[in-house]
mmCIF file of C-alpha atoms in Angstrom:
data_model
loop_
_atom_site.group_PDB
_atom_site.id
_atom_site.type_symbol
_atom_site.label_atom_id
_atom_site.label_comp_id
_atom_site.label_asym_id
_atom_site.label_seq_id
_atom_site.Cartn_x
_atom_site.Cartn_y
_atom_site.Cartn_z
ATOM 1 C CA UNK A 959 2.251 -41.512 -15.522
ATOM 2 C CA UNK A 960 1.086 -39.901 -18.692
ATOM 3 C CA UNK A 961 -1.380 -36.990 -18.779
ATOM 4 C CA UNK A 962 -4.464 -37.262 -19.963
ATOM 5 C CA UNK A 963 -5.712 -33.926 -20.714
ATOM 6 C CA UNK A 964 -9.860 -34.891 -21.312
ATOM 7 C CA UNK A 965 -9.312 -36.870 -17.556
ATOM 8 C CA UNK A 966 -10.625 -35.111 -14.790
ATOM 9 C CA UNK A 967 -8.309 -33.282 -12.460
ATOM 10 C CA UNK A 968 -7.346 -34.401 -9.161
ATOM 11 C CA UNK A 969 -8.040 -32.185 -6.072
ATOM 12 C CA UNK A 970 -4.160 -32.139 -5.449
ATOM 13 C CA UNK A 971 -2.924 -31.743 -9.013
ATOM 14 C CA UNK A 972 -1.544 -27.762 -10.123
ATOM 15 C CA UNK A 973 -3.663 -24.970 -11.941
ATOM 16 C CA UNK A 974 -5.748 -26.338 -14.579
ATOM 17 C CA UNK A 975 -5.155 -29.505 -13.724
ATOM 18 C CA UNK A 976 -1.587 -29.049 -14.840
ATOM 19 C CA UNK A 977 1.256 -31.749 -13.622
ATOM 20 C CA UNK A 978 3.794 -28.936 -14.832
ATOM 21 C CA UNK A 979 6.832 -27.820 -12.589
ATOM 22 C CA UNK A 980 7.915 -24.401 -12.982
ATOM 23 C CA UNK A 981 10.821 -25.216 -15.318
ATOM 24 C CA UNK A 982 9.047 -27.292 -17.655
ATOM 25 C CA UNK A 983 6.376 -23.894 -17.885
ATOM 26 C CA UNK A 984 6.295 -21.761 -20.605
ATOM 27 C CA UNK A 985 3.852 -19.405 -18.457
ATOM 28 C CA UNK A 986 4.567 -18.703 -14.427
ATOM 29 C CA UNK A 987 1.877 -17.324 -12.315
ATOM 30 C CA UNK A 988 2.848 -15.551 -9.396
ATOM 31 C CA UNK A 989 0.330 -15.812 -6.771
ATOM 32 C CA UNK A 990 -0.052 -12.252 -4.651
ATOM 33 C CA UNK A 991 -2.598 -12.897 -2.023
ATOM 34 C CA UNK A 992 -2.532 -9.059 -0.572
ATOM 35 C CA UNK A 993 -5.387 -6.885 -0.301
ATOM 36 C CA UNK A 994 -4.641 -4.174 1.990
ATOM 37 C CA UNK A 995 -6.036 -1.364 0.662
ATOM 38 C CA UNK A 996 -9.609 -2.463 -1.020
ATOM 39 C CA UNK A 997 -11.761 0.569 0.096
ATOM 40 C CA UNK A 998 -15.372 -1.455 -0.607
ATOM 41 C CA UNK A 999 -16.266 -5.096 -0.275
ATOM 42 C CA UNK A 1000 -13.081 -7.350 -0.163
ATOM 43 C CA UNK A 1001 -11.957 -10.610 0.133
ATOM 44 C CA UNK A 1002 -9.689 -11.120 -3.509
ATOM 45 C CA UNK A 1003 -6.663 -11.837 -1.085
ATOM 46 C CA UNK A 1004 -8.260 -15.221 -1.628
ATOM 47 C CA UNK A 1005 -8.674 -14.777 -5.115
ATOM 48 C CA UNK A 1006 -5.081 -16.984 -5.958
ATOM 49 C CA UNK A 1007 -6.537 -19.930 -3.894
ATOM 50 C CA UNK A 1008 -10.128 -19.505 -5.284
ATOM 51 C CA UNK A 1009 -8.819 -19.398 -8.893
ATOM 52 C CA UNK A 1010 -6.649 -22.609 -8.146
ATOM 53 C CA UNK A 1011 -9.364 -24.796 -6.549
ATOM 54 C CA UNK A 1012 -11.786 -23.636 -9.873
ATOM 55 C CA UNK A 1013 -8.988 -24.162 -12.636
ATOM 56 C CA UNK A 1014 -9.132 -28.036 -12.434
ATOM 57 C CA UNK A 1015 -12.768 -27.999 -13.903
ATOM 58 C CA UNK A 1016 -11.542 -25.565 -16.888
ATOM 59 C CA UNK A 1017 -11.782 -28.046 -20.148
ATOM 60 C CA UNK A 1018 -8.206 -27.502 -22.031
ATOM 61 C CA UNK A 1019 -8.594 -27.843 -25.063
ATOM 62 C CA UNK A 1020 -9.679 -24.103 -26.532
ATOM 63 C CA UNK A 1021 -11.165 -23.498 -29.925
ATOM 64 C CA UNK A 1022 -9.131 -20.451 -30.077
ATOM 65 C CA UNK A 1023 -5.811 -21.435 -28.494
ATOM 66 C CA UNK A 1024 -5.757 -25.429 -29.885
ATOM 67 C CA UNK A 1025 -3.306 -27.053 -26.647
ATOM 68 C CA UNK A 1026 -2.107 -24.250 -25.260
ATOM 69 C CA UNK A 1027 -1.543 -25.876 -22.271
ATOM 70 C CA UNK A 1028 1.552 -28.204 -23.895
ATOM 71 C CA UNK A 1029 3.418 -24.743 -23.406
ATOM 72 C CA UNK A 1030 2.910 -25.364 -19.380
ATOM 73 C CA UNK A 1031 1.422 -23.399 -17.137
ATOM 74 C CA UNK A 1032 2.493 -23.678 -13.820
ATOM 75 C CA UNK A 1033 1.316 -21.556 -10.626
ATOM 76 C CA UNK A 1034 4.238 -21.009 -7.908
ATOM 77 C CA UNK A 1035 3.108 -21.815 -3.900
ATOM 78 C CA UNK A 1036 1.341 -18.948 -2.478
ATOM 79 C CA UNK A 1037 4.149 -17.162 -0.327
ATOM 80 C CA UNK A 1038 3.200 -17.146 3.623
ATOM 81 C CA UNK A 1039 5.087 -14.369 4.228
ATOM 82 C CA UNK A 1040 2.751 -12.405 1.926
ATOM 83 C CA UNK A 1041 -0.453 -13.408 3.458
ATOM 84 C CA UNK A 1042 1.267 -12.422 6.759
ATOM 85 C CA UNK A 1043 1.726 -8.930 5.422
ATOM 86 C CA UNK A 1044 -1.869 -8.821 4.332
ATOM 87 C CA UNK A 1045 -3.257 -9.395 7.575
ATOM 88 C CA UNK A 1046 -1.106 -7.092 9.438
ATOM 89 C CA UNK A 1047 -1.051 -4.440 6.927
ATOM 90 C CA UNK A 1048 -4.946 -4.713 6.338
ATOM 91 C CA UNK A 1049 -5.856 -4.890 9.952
ATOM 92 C CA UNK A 1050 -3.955 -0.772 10.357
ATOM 93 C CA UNK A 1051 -5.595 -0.035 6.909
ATOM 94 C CA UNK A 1052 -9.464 -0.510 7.913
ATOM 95 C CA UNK A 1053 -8.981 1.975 10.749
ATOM 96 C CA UNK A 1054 -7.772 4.958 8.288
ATOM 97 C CA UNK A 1055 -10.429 3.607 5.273
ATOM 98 C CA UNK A 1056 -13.319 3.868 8.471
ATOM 99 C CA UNK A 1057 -12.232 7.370 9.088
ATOM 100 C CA UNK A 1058 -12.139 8.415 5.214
ATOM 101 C CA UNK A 1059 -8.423 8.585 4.745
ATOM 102 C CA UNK A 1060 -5.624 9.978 7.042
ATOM 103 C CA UNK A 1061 -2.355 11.808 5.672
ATOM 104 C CA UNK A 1062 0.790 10.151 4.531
ATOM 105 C CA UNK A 1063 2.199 11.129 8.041
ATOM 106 C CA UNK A 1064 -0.294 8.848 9.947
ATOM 107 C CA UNK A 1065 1.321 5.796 11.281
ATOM 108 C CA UNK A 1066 -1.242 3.579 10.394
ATOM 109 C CA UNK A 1067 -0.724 4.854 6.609
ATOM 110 C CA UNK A 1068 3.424 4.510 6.849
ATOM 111 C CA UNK A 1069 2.819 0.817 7.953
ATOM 112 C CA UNK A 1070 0.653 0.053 5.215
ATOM 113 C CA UNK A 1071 2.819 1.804 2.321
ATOM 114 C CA UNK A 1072 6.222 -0.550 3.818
ATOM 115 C CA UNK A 1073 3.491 -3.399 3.340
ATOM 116 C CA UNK A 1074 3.122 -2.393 -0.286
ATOM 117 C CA UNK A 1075 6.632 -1.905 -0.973
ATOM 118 C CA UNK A 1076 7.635 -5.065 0.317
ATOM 119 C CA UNK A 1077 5.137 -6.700 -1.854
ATOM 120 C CA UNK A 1078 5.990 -4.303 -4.358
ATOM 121 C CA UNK A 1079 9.394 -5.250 -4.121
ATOM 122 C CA UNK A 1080 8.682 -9.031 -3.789
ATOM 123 C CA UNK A 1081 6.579 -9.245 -7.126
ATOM 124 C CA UNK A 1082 9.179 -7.330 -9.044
ATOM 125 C CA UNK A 1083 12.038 -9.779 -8.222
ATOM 126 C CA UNK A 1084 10.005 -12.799 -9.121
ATOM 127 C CA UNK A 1085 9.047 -11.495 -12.326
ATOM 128 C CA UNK A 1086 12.467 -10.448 -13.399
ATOM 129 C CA UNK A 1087 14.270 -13.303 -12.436
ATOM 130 C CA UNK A 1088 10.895 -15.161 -14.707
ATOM 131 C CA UNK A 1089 11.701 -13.093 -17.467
ATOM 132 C CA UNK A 1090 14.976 -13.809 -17.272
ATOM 133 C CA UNK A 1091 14.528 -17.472 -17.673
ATOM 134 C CA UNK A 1092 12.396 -17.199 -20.709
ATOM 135 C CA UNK A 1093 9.321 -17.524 -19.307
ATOM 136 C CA UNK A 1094 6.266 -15.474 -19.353
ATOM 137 C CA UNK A 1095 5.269 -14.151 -16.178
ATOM 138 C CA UNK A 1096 1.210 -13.684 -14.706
ATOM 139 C CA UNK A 1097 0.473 -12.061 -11.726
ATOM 140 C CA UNK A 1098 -2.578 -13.389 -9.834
ATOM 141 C CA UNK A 1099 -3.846 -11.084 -7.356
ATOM 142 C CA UNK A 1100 -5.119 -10.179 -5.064
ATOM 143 C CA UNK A 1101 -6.136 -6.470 -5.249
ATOM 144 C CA UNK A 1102 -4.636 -4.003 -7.757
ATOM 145 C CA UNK A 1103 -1.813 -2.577 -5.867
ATOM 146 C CA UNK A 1104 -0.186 -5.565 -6.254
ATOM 147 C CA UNK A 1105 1.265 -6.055 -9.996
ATOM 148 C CA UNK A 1106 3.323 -2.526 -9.318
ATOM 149 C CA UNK A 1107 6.628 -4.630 -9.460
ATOM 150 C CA UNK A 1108 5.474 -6.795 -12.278
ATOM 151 C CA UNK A 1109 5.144 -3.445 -14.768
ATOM 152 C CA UNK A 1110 8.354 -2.259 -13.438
ATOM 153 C CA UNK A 1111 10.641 -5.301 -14.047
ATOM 154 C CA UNK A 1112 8.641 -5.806 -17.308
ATOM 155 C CA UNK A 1113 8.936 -2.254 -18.115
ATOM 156 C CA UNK A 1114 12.585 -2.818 -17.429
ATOM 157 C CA UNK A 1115 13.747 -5.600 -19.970
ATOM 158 C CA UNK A 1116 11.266 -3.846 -22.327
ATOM 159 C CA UNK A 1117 11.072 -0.203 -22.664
ATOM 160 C CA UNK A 1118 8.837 1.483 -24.808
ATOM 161 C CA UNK A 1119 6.080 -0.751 -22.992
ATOM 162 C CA UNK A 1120 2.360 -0.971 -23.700
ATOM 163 C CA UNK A 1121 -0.416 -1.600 -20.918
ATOM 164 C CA UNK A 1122 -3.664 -2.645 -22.152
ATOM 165 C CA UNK A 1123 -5.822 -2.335 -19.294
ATOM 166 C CA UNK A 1124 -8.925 -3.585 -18.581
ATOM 167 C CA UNK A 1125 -11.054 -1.850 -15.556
ATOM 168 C CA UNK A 1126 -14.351 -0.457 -14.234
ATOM 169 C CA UNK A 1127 -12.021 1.871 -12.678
ATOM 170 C CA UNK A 1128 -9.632 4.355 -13.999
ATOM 171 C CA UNK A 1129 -7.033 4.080 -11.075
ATOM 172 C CA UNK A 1130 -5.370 7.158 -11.331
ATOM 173 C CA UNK A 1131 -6.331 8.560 -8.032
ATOM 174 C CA UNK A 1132 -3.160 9.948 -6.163
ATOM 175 C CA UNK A 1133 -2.790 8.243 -3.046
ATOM 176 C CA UNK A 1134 -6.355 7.278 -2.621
ATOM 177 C CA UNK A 1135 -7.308 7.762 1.196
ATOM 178 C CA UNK A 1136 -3.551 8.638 2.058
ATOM 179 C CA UNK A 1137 -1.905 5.345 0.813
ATOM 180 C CA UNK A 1138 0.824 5.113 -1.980
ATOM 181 C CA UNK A 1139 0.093 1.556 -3.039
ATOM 182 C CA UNK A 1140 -3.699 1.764 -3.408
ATOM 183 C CA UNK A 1141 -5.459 -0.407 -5.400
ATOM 184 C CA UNK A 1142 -6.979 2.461 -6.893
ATOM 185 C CA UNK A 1143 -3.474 4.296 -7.678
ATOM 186 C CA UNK A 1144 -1.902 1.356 -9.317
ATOM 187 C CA UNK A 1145 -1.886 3.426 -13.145
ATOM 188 C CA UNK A 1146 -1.190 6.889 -10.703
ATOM 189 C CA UNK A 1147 2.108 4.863 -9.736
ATOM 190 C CA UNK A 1148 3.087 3.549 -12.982
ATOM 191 C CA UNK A 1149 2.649 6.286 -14.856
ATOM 192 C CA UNK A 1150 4.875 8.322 -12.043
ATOM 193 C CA UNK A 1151 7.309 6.161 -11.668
ATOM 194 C CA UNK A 1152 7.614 3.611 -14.406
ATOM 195 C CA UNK A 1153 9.500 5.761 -17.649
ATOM 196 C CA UNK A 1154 9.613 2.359 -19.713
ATOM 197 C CA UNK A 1155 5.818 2.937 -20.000
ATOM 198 C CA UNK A 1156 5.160 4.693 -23.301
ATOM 199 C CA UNK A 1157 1.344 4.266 -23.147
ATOM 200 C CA UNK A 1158 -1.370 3.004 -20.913
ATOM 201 C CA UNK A 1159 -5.254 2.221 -23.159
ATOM 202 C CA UNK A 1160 -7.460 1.724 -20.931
ATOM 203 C CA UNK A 1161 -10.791 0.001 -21.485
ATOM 204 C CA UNK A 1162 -14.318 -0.657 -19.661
ATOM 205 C CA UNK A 1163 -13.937 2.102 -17.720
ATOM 206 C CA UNK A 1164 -17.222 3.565 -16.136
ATOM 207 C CA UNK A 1165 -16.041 5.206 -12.908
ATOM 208 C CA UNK A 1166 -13.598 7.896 -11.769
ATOM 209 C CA UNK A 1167 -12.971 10.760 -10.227
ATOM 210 C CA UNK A 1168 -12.364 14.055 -12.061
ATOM 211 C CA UNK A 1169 -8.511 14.705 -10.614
ATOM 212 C CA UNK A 1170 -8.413 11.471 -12.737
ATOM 213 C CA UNK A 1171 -10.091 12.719 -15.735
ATOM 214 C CA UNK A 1172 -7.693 15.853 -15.462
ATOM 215 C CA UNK A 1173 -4.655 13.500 -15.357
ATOM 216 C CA UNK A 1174 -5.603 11.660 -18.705
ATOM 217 C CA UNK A 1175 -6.653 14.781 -20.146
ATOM 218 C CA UNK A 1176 -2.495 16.135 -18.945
ATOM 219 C CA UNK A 1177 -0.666 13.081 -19.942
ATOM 220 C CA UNK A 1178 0.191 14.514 -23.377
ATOM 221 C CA UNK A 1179 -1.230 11.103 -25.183
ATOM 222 C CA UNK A 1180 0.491 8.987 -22.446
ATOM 223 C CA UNK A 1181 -2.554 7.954 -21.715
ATOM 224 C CA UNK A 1182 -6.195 6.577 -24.060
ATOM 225 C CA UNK A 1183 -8.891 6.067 -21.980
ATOM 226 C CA UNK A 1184 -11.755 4.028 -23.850
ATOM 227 C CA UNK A 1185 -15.020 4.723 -21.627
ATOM 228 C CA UNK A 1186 -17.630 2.417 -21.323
ATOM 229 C CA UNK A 1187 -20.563 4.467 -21.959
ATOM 230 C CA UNK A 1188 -18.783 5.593 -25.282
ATOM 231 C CA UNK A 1189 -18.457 2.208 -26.165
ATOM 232 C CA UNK A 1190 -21.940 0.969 -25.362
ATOM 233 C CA UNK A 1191 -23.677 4.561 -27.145
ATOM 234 C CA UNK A 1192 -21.976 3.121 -30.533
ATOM 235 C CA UNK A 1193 -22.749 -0.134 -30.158
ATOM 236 C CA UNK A 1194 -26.505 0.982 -29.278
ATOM 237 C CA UNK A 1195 -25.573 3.250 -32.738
ATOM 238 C CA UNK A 1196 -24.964 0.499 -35.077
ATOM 239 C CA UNK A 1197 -21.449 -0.055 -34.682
ATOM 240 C CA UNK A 1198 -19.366 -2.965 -34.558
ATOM 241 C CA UNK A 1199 -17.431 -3.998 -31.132
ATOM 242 C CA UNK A 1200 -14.627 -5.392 -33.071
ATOM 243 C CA UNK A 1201 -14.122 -1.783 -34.492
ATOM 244 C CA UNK A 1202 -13.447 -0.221 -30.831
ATOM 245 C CA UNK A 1203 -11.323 -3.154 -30.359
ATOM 246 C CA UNK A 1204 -8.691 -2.082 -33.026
ATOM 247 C CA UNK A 1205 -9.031 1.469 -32.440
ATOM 248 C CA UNK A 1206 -8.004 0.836 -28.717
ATOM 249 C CA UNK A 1207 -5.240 -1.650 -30.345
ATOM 250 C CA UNK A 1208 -3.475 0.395 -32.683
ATOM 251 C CA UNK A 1209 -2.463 2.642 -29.646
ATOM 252 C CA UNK A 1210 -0.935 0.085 -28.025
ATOM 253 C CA UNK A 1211 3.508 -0.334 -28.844
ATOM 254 C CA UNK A 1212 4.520 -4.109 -30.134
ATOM 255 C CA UNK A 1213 5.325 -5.118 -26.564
ATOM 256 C CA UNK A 1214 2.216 -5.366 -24.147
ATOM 257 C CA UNK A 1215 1.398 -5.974 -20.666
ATOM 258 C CA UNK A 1216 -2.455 -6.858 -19.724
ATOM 259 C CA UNK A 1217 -3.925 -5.699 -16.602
ATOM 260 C CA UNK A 1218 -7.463 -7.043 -15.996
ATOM 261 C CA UNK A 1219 -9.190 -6.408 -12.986
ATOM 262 C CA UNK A 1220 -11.860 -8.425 -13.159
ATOM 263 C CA UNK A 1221 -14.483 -6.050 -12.474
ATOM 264 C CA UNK A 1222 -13.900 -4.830 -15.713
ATOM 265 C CA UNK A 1223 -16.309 -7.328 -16.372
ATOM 266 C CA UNK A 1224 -19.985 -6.866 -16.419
ATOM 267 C CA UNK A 1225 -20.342 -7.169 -12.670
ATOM 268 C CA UNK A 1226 -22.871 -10.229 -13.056
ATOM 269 C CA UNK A 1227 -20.231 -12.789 -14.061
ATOM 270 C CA UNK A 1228 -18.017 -11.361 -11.297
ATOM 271 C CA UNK A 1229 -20.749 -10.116 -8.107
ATOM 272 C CA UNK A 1230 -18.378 -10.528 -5.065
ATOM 273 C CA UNK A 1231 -15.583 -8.359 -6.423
ATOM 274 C CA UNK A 1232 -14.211 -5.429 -4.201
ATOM 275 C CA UNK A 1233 -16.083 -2.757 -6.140
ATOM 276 C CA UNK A 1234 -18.661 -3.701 -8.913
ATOM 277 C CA UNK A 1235 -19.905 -1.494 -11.141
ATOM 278 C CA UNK A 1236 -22.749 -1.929 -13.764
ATOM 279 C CA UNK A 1237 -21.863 -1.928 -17.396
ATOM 280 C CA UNK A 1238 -18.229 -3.321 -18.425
ATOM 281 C CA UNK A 1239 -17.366 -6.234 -20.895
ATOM 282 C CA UNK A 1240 -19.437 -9.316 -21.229
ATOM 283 C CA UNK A 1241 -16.583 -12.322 -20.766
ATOM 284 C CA UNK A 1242 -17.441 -13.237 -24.693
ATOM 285 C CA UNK A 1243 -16.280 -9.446 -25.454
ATOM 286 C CA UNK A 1244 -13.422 -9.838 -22.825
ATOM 287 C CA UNK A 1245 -11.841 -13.061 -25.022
ATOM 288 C CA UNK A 1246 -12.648 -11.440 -28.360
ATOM 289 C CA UNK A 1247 -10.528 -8.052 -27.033
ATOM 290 C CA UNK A 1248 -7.591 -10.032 -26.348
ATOM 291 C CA UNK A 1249 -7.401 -11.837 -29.138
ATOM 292 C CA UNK A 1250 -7.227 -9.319 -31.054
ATOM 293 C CA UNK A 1251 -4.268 -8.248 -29.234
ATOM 294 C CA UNK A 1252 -2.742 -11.158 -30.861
ATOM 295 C CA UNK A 1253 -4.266 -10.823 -34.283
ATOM 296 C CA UNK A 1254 -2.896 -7.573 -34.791
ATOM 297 C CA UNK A 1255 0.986 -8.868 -34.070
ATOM 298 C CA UNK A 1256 1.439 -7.389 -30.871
ATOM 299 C CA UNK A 1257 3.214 -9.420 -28.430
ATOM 300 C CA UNK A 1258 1.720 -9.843 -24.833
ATOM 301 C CA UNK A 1259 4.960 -10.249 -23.167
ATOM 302 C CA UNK A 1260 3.242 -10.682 -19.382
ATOM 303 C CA UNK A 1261 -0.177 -9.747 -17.456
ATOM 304 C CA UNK A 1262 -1.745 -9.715 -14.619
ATOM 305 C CA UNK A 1263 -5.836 -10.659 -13.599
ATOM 306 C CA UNK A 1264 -6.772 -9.422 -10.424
ATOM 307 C CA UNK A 1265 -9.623 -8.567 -7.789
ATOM 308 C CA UNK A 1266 -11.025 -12.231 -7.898
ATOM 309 C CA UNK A 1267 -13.326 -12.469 -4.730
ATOM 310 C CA UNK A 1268 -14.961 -15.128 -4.041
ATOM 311 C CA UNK A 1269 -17.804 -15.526 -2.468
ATOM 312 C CA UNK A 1270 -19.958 -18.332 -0.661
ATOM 313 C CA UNK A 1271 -20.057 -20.389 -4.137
ATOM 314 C CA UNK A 1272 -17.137 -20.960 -6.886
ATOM 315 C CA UNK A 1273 -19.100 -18.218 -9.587
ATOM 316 C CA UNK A 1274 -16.339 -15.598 -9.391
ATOM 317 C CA UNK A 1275 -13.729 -18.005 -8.938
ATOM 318 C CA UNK A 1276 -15.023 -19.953 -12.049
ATOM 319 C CA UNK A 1277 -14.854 -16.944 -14.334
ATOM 320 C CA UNK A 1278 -11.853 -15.832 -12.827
ATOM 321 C CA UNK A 1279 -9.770 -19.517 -13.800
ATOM 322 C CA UNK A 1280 -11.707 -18.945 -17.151
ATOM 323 C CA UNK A 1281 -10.135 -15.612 -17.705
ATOM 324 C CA UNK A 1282 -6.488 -16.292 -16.763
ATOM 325 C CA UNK A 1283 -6.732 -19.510 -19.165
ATOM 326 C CA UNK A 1284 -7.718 -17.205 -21.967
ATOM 327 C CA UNK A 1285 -5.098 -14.554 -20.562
ATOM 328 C CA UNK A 1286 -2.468 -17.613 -20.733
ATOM 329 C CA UNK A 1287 -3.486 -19.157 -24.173
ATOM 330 C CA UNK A 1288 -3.524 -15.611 -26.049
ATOM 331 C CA UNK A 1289 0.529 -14.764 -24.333
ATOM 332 C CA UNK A 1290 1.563 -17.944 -25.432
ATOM 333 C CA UNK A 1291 -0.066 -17.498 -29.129
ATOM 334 C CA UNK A 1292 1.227 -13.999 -29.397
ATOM 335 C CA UNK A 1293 4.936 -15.269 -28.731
ATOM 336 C CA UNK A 1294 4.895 -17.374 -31.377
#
């Protein structure tokens, strides 16, 4: 049968619509429905199947991408192994977050770190072996422990990396609540443990902790931290968006990895997620920041959009599918 890309999409067919199989894909997302560790709100363990069951209404044709879904996009079978690990894992984990954290002794705590090392260790296989195929790998989450494995194996075949990452959040807490893998450690971890990292620019960023502020302020330039409020005070000022775009850019190596947690977002076009926060990007500003990724010759080698919650309608789902198609297009451009 040949595909009609302006024909609807069948409730059956693969993301956006797609009938790609994972070796006729350009781009492989790697679904990683775990969630252990989300300290407020929850629910983006869902966030893979959401995104799916919302992609087949996304139109494919983009004004700024032209067909990039020729390339292929194809989204691999949510593992049930890994959903098994996220009930188990967040079932001991609510007990420590209800008390306000426990020491990295506590059993509870040890059982939820060997969850997030076996997921760790899970993601970081299936992006390598992705990478080494040629492909471009996405990691669709879940909460933001889980692309951990994704930076390392991309970290890995490229070293002198670039993360461009896009949060309310500044996720450098060490071991938030007494867990390793928290979602709110994820840049902590990286920046510990991942050497092929030579800088992490953050942007959107509206809420942290100062031991976090401390550790951007120590990292020697490791790490460019673009805060919302900033941003907003010189738009408010006169200046142009696209200006703090490049300025956040021309940090950034020639080999980048995106992290966007969606509630980097302005929390209206994303209300369900684990822990809104007002301000962040409008979804117009998100799109505009990425492409410029592209425009300036960088190449966005892999990413990752997690966080995704959806709620009793399709609204965060819908932006989500939006955002990863955008996320998709502008890795595909930038490769070429």
């Amino acid at each position: 049968m040949t595909f009609d890309p302006n024909a609807a999409a069948s409730a059956d067919s693969g993301i956006f619509g797609l009938p790609c199989s994972e070796a006729e894909a350009a781009v492989v997302l790697v679904p990683v429905p775990f969630a252990a560790t989300v300290s407020y709100g929850g629910g983006s363990e869902r966030g893979p199947a959401a995104i799916l069951a919302a992609s087949r209404q996304v139109d494919l044709y983009d004004l700024q991408w032209g067909r990039a879904y020729e390339a292929g996009i194809h989204l691999q079978p949510e593992p049930a192994e890994l959903h098994a690990l996220h009930v188990a894992a967040r079932r001991q984990a609510e007990g420590v977050i209800a008390r306000g954290g426990a020491s990295a002794s506590d059993p509870a705590v040890v059982a939820v770190d060997a969850a997030g090392a076996r997921v760790n260790d899970h993601v970081r296989r299936a992006t390598a072996a992705l990478l080494a195929a040629g492909k471009i790998p996405g990691i669709v989450g879940g909460d933001h422990s889980v692309p951990f494995g994704a930076i390392a194996a991309v970290a890995d075949r490229y070293p002198q990396l670039g993360i461009l990452h896009v949060d309310a959040h500044a996720d450098l807490r060490v071991a938030y609540e007494g867990f390793r893998w928290s979602h709110a450690s994820i840049m902590d971890n990286v920046l510990r443990d991942v050497a092929g990292v030579r800088r992490l620019v953050q942007v959107g960023i509206r809420d942290f902790c100062e031991q976090e502020l401390d550790s951007i302020a120590g990292s020697g330039g490791r790490v460019v931290t673009h805060f919302d409020r900033e941003w907003q005070r010189r738009r408010l000022r006169g200046a142009a968006f696209d200006a703090s775009c490049r300025e956040a850019i021309d940090a950034l190596p020639e080999h980048v990895y995106v992290s966007f947690d969606i509630d980097g977002l302005d929390p209206a076009l994303c209300p369900h997620t684990g822990t809104p926060v007002p301000g962040g990007l409008s979804f117009a500003e998100a799109v505009h920041l990425i492409a410029a990724v592209v425009e300036s010759g960088r190449r966005i080698v892999a990413f990752d959009l997690v966080e995704v919650a959806p709620g009793d309608d399709e609204w965060d789902a819908n932006v989500g599918a939006r955002l990863l198609y955008q996320l998709c297009g502008a890795a595909l451009h930038s490769r070429r």
